[in-house]
Amino acid sequence: YLAKEGRTGVELYQPNKDRNSPERLNLLGDLRRAVDNGELRLHYQPKVSLTDGAVHGVEALLRWRHPVHGPIAPSEFIPLAEQSYLMRQLTAYVIDSALEQAARWWHTGLPVRVSVNISARDLLDSALPEQLELGLAKYQLPPAAIQLEVTERILMGDQAYQHEAIKALAALGVPLALDDFGTGYSSLIRLQRLAISEVKIDASFVRRIAESEDDARIVRSIVDLVRSLGLRSVAEGVETDVVALRLAEMGCDLGQGWLFGKPMSPADATTWLRDRFEPSSAIEYGYRPEVTQTA
Ligand code: C2E
Ligand code: MG
Ligand code: MG
Ligand code: MG
């Protein structure tokens, strides 16, 4: 997790790495209270078309401002939560909060798809499909308003595509994105069997495509593979024009990164979206203004 923290460029609180250290246990206790205390917020980062700059969705990223330690990175507290029953509660909060924000956008003429990150165990939780179905109904949203981002690690198991919860999600019509692609071992066959619509190429490959021919080759072959399967490719961690241009030349569909927009508060994300939203990108979501705007 160190590499990611380094990338944020912010000085972040780092508890002792020892799993049972008093610091970590304290932090876990603090995290338990954080949801109720309103210390957790979602920020939103846009995904844009590399060819015409159109907005194709936003990714919800969890932010925790600790009352004493200040901002703590997800790479610090998500693994901590994953080791306890707390993750389930965090995921429930993230889904409700993301759907609430999606509804604000969809019902005011900004039908932008909101992606949420789902931890391994929560994806296989048999309660998840129902939770999503109830949430979509509560906020009067179609399944296409939301997308779940899951890391390839989760889907490594040979039988993942037969899993009841994953089948139920597919039946519900909520799209899945494969996060951090390239860092694990997903095979072509698994990509085909799972109901995945989007593959996100890990930033560690994307970042150096302008300097490293090896990295460029890897990304190009992932883009080709993803396209041959009829899926959408998204490059993560796009920071420079040169990288965006090379990705576009490779035929990569979407980019996400600081070049286009950092993760933003809901208010800032709304302003950002209002300035850039093209009605044409709404068509893909099956957006019907007469239905959604009256809600
Ligand atoms: P991820 O899902 O792969 O999210 C992308 C990460 O890259 C985010 O880090 C984002 O802020 C960062 N990023 C985006 N563009 C750039 C860029 O141009 N340059 C650089 N250097 N970084 C960029 P963040 O927000 O720290 O989140 C880290 C990870 O924590 C996420 O990786 C995701 O796996 C996890 N995470 C975040 N929020 C949640 C959540 O609500 N639930 C779960 N289960 N996991 C979450
Ligand atoms: Mg993600
Ligand atoms: Mg990722
Ligand atoms: Mg990641």
CSV table of N, CA, C and O in Angstrom, one decimal, residues 102-169:
chain,number,residue,atom,x,y,z
A,102,ALA,N,-26.2,9.6,-7.0
A,102,ALA,CA,-26.5,9.3,-8.4
A,102,ALA,C,-28.0,9.9,-8.7
A,102,ALA,O,-28.2,10.4,-9.7
A,103,ALA,N,-28.8,9.7,-7.7
A,103,ALA,CA,-30.2,10.1,-7.8
A,103,ALA,C,-30.3,11.7,-8.0
A,103,ALA,O,-31.0,12.2,-8.8
A,104,ARG,N,-29.4,12.4,-7.2
A,104,ARG,CA,-29.4,13.8,-7.4
A,104,ARG,C,-29.0,14.2,-8.8
A,104,ARG,O,-29.5,15.1,-9.3
A,105,TRP,N,-28.1,13.5,-9.3
A,105,TRP,CA,-27.6,13.8,-10.7
A,105,TRP,C,-28.7,13.4,-11.7
A,105,TRP,O,-29.0,14.1,-12.6
A,106,TRP,N,-29.1,12.1,-11.6
A,106,TRP,CA,-30.0,11.6,-12.6
A,106,TRP,C,-31.3,12.4,-12.7
A,106,TRP,O,-31.9,12.6,-13.7
A,107,HIS,N,-31.8,12.8,-11.5
A,107,HIS,CA,-33.1,13.5,-11.5
A,107,HIS,C,-33.0,15.0,-11.8
A,107,HIS,O,-34.0,15.7,-11.7
A,108,THR,N,-31.8,15.5,-12.1
A,108,THR,CA,-31.6,16.9,-12.5
A,108,THR,C,-30.9,16.9,-13.8
A,108,THR,O,-30.2,17.9,-14.1
A,109,GLY,N,-31.1,15.9,-14.6
A,109,GLY,CA,-30.6,16.0,-16.0
A,109,GLY,C,-29.1,15.6,-16.2
A,109,GLY,O,-28.5,15.9,-17.2
A,110,LEU,N,-28.5,15.0,-15.2
A,110,LEU,CA,-27.1,14.6,-15.3
A,110,LEU,C,-27.0,13.0,-15.1
A,110,LEU,O,-26.6,12.6,-14.0
A,111,PRO,N,-27.5,12.3,-16.1
A,111,PRO,CA,-27.5,10.8,-15.9
A,111,PRO,C,-26.1,10.2,-16.0
A,111,PRO,O,-25.8,9.5,-17.0
A,112,VAL,N,-25.3,10.4,-15.0
A,112,VAL,CA,-24.0,9.9,-15.1
A,112,VAL,C,-23.9,8.6,-14.2
A,112,VAL,O,-24.4,8.6,-13.1
A,113,ARG,N,-23.2,7.6,-14.8
A,113,ARG,CA,-23.1,6.3,-14.0
A,113,ARG,C,-22.1,6.4,-12.9
A,113,ARG,O,-21.0,6.9,-13.1
A,114,VAL,N,-22.5,6.0,-11.7
A,114,VAL,CA,-21.6,6.0,-10.6
A,114,VAL,C,-21.0,4.6,-10.3
A,114,VAL,O,-21.8,3.7,-10.0
A,115,SER,N,-19.7,4.5,-10.3
A,115,SER,CA,-19.1,3.2,-10.0
A,115,SER,C,-18.7,3.2,-8.5
A,115,SER,O,-18.1,4.1,-8.0
A,116,VAL,N,-19.0,2.1,-7.9
A,116,VAL,CA,-18.5,1.9,-6.5
A,116,VAL,C,-17.6,0.7,-6.4
A,116,VAL,O,-17.8,-0.3,-7.1
A,117,ASN,N,-16.6,0.8,-5.6
A,117,ASN,CA,-15.6,-0.3,-5.3
A,117,ASN,C,-16.2,-1.2,-4.3
A,117,ASN,O,-16.7,-0.8,-3.3
A,118,ILE,N,-16.2,-2.5,-4.6
A,118,ILE,CA,-16.7,-3.5,-3.7
A,118,ILE,C,-15.6,-4.5,-3.4
A,118,ILE,O,-14.9,-5.0,-4.2
A,119,SER,N,-15.5,-4.7,-2.1
A,119,SER,CA,-14.5,-5.6,-1.6
A,119,SER,C,-14.9,-7.1,-1.9
A,119,SER,O,-16.0,-7.4,-2.0
A,120,ALA,N,-13.8,-7.9,-1.9
A,120,ALA,CA,-14.0,-9.3,-2.3
A,120,ALA,C,-15.2,-10.0,-1.6
A,120,ALA,O,-16.1,-10.5,-2.2
A,121,ARG,N,-15.1,-10.0,-0.3
A,121,ARG,CA,-16.1,-10.7,0.4
A,121,ARG,C,-17.5,-10.2,0.2
A,121,ARG,O,-18.5,-10.9,0.2
A,122,ASP,N,-17.6,-8.8,0.1
A,122,ASP,CA,-18.9,-8.2,-0.1
A,122,ASP,C,-19.5,-8.6,-1.4
A,122,ASP,O,-20.8,-8.7,-1.6
A,123,LEU,N,-18.7,-8.8,-2.4
A,123,LEU,CA,-19.2,-9.1,-3.8
A,123,LEU,C,-19.9,-10.5,-3.7
A,123,LEU,O,-20.9,-10.7,-4.4
A,124,LEU,N,-19.3,-11.4,-2.9
A,124,LEU,CA,-19.9,-12.7,-2.8
A,124,LEU,C,-21.0,-12.8,-1.7
A,124,LEU,O,-21.5,-13.9,-1.5
A,125,ASP,N,-21.3,-11.7,-1.1
A,125,ASP,CA,-22.3,-11.7,0.0
A,125,ASP,C,-23.7,-11.8,-0.7
A,125,ASP,O,-24.0,-11.1,-1.6
A,126,SER,N,-24.4,-12.8,-0.3
A,126,SER,CA,-25.7,-13.1,-0.9
A,126,SER,C,-26.7,-12.0,-0.7
A,126,SER,O,-27.7,-11.9,-1.4
A,127,ALA,N,-26.4,-11.1,0.3
A,127,ALA,CA,-27.3,-10.0,0.5
A,127,ALA,C,-27.1,-8.8,-0.4
A,127,ALA,O,-28.0,-7.9,-0.6
A,128,LEU,N,-26.0,-8.8,-1.1
A,128,LEU,CA,-25.7,-7.6,-2.0
A,128,LEU,C,-26.7,-7.3,-3.1
A,128,LEU,O,-27.1,-6.2,-3.2
A,129,PRO,N,-27.0,-8.4,-3.9
A,129,PRO,CA,-28.0,-8.1,-5.0
A,129,PRO,C,-29.3,-7.5,-4.5
A,129,PRO,O,-29.8,-6.5,-5.1
A,130,GLU,N,-29.8,-8.0,-3.4
A,130,GLU,CA,-31.1,-7.4,-2.8
A,130,GLU,C,-30.9,-6.0,-2.3
A,130,GLU,O,-31.7,-5.2,-2.5
A,131,GLN,N,-29.7,-5.8,-1.7
A,131,GLN,CA,-29.4,-4.5,-1.2
A,131,GLN,C,-29.4,-3.4,-2.3
A,131,GLN,O,-29.9,-2.3,-2.2
A,132,LEU,N,-28.8,-3.9,-3.5
A,132,LEU,CA,-28.7,-3.0,-4.6
A,132,LEU,C,-30.1,-2.8,-5.2
A,132,LEU,O,-30.5,-1.6,-5.6
A,133,GLU,N,-30.9,-3.8,-5.3
A,133,GLU,CA,-32.2,-3.7,-5.9
A,133,GLU,C,-33.1,-2.8,-5.1
A,133,GLU,O,-33.8,-1.9,-5.6
A,134,LEU,N,-33.0,-2.9,-3.7
A,134,LEU,CA,-33.8,-2.0,-2.9
A,134,LEU,C,-33.3,-0.6,-3.0
A,134,LEU,O,-34.1,0.3,-3.0
A,135,GLY,N,-32.0,-0.4,-3.0
A,135,GLY,CA,-31.4,0.9,-3.2
A,135,GLY,C,-31.8,1.6,-4.5
A,135,GLY,O,-32.2,2.8,-4.5
A,136,LEU,N,-31.8,0.8,-5.6
A,136,LEU,CA,-32.2,1.4,-6.9
A,136,LEU,C,-33.7,1.8,-6.8
A,136,LEU,O,-34.0,2.9,-7.3
A,137,ALA,N,-34.5,1.0,-6.2
A,137,ALA,CA,-35.9,1.3,-6.1
A,137,ALA,C,-36.1,2.5,-5.2
A,137,ALA,O,-36.9,3.4,-5.6
A,138,LYS,N,-35.4,2.6,-4.1
A,138,LYS,CA,-35.6,3.7,-3.1
A,138,LYS,C,-35.3,5.0,-3.8
A,138,LYS,O,-36.0,6.0,-3.6
A,139,TYR,N,-34.2,5.0,-4.7
A,139,TYR,CA,-33.8,6.3,-5.3
A,139,TYR,C,-34.4,6.4,-6.7
A,139,TYR,O,-34.0,7.3,-7.5
A,140,GLN,N,-35.2,5.5,-7.1
A,140,GLN,CA,-35.8,5.5,-8.5
A,140,GLN,C,-34.8,5.6,-9.6
A,140,GLN,O,-34.8,6.5,-10.4
A,141,LEU,N,-33.8,4.6,-9.5
A,141,LEU,CA,-32.8,4.6,-10.5
A,141,LEU,C,-32.8,3.3,-11.3
A,141,LEU,O,-33.1,2.3,-10.7
A,142,PRO,N,-32.4,3.3,-12.6
A,142,PRO,CA,-32.2,2.1,-13.3
A,142,PRO,C,-30.9,1.4,-12.9
A,142,PRO,O,-30.0,2.1,-12.5
A,143,PRO,N,-30.8,0.1,-13.2
A,143,PRO,CA,-29.5,-0.6,-12.8
A,143,PRO,C,-28.3,0.1,-13.5
A,143,PRO,O,-27.2,0.0,-12.9
A,144,ALA,N,-28.5,0.7,-14.7
A,144,ALA,CA,-27.3,1.2,-15.4
A,144,ALA,C,-26.8,2.5,-14.7
A,144,ALA,O,-25.8,3.0,-15.1
A,145,ALA,N,-27.5,3.0,-13.7
A,145,ALA,CA,-27.0,4.2,-13.0
A,145,ALA,C,-25.8,3.9,-12.1
A,145,ALA,O,-25.1,4.8,-11.7
A,146,ILE,N,-25.6,2.6,-11.8
A,146,ILE,CA,-24.5,2.2,-10.9
A,146,ILE,C,-23.7,1.1,-11.6
A,146,ILE,O,-24.1,0.4,-12.5
A,147,GLN,N,-22.4,1.0,-11.2
A,147,GLN,CA,-21.6,0.0,-11.7
A,147,GLN,C,-20.7,-0.5,-10.5
A,147,GLN,O,-20.4,0.3,-9.6
A,148,LEU,N,-20.4,-1.7,-10.4
A,148,LEU,CA,-19.5,-2.2,-9.3
A,148,LEU,C,-18.1,-2.5,-9.8
A,148,LEU,O,-18.0,-3.1,-10.9
A,149,GLU,N,-17.1,-1.9,-9.2
A,149,GLU,CA,-15.7,-2.2,-9.5
A,149,GLU,C,-15.2,-3.2,-8.6
A,149,GLU,O,-15.2,-3.1,-7.4
A,150,VAL,N,-14.7,-4.3,-9.2
A,150,VAL,CA,-14.1,-5.4,-8.4
A,150,VAL,C,-12.7,-5.7,-8.9
A,150,VAL,O,-12.5,-5.6,-10.1
A,151,THR,N,-11.8,-6.0,-8.0
A,151,THR,CA,-10.5,-6.3,-8.4
A,151,THR,C,-10.4,-7.7,-8.9
A,151,THR,O,-11.2,-8.6,-8.6
A,152,GLU,N,-9.4,-8.0,-9.8
A,152,GLU,CA,-9.4,-9.3,-10.5
A,152,GLU,C,-9.1,-10.4,-9.5
A,152,GLU,O,-9.5,-11.5,-9.7
A,153,ARG,N,-8.5,-10.1,-8.4
A,153,ARG,CA,-8.2,-11.0,-7.3
A,153,ARG,C,-9.4,-11.8,-6.9
A,153,ARG,O,-9.4,-13.0,-6.8
A,154,ILE,N,-10.6,-11.1,-6.8
A,154,ILE,CA,-11.8,-11.7,-6.4
A,154,ILE,C,-12.3,-12.7,-7.4
A,154,ILE,O,-12.9,-13.7,-7.0
A,155,LEU,N,-12.0,-12.4,-8.6
A,155,LEU,CA,-12.6,-13.2,-9.7
A,155,LEU,C,-11.6,-14.3,-10.2
A,155,LEU,O,-11.9,-15.0,-11.1
A,156,MET,N,-10.5,-14.5,-9.4
A,156,MET,CA,-9.5,-15.4,-9.8
A,156,MET,C,-10.0,-16.9,-9.7
A,156,MET,O,-9.6,-17.7,-10.5
A,157,GLY,N,-10.9,-17.1,-8.8
A,157,GLY,CA,-11.4,-18.5,-8.6
A,157,GLY,C,-12.1,-19.0,-9.8
A,157,GLY,O,-12.8,-18.3,-10.5
A,158,ASP,N,-11.8,-20.2,-10.2
A,158,ASP,CA,-12.4,-20.8,-11.4
A,158,ASP,C,-13.9,-20.8,-11.4
A,158,ASP,O,-14.5,-20.8,-12.5
A,159,GLN,N,-14.5,-20.9,-10.2
A,159,GLN,CA,-16.0,-21.1,-10.2
A,159,GLN,C,-16.7,-19.7,-10.0
A,159,GLN,O,-17.9,-19.8,-9.8
A,160,ALA,N,-16.0,-18.6,-10.0
A,160,ALA,CA,-16.6,-17.3,-9.7
A,160,ALA,C,-17.9,-17.1,-10.5
A,160,ALA,O,-18.9,-16.6,-10.0
A,161,TYR,N,-17.8,-17.5,-11.8
A,161,TYR,CA,-18.9,-17.2,-12.7
A,161,TYR,C,-20.2,-18.0,-12.3
A,161,TYR,O,-21.3,-17.7,-12.8
A,162,GLN,N,-20.0,-19.1,-11.5
A,162,GLN,CA,-21.1,-19.9,-11.1
A,162,GLN,C,-21.7,-19.4,-9.8
A,162,GLN,O,-22.7,-20.0,-9.3
A,163,HIS,N,-21.0,-18.5,-9.2
A,163,HIS,CA,-21.4,-18.0,-7.8
A,163,HIS,C,-22.8,-17.4,-7.9
A,163,HIS,O,-23.1,-16.6,-8.7
A,164,GLU,N,-23.6,-17.8,-6.9
A,164,GLU,CA,-25.0,-17.3,-6.9
A,164,GLU,C,-25.1,-15.8,-6.8
A,164,GLU,O,-25.9,-15.2,-7.6
A,165,ALA,N,-24.3,-15.1,-6.0
A,165,ALA,CA,-24.4,-13.7,-5.8
A,165,ALA,C,-24.0,-13.0,-7.1
A,165,ALA,O,-24.6,-12.0,-7.5
A,166,ILE,N,-23.0,-13.5,-7.8
A,166,ILE,CA,-22.6,-12.9,-9.1
A,166,ILE,C,-23.6,-13.1,-10.2
A,166,ILE,O,-23.9,-12.2,-10.9
A,167,LYS,N,-24.2,-14.3,-10.2
A,167,LYS,CA,-25.3,-14.5,-11.1
A,167,LYS,C,-26.5,-13.6,-10.8
A,167,LYS,O,-27.1,-13.1,-11.8
A,168,ALA,N,-26.8,-13.4,-9.6
A,168,ALA,CA,-27.9,-12.5,-9.2
A,168,ALA,C,-27.7,-11.1,-9.6
A,168,ALA,O,-28.6,-10.4,-10.0
A,169,LEU,N,-26.4,-10.6,-9.5
A,169,LEU,CA,-26.1,-9.3,-9.9
A,169,LEU,C,-26.3,-9.1,-11.4
A,169,LEU,O,-26.8,-8.1,-11.9
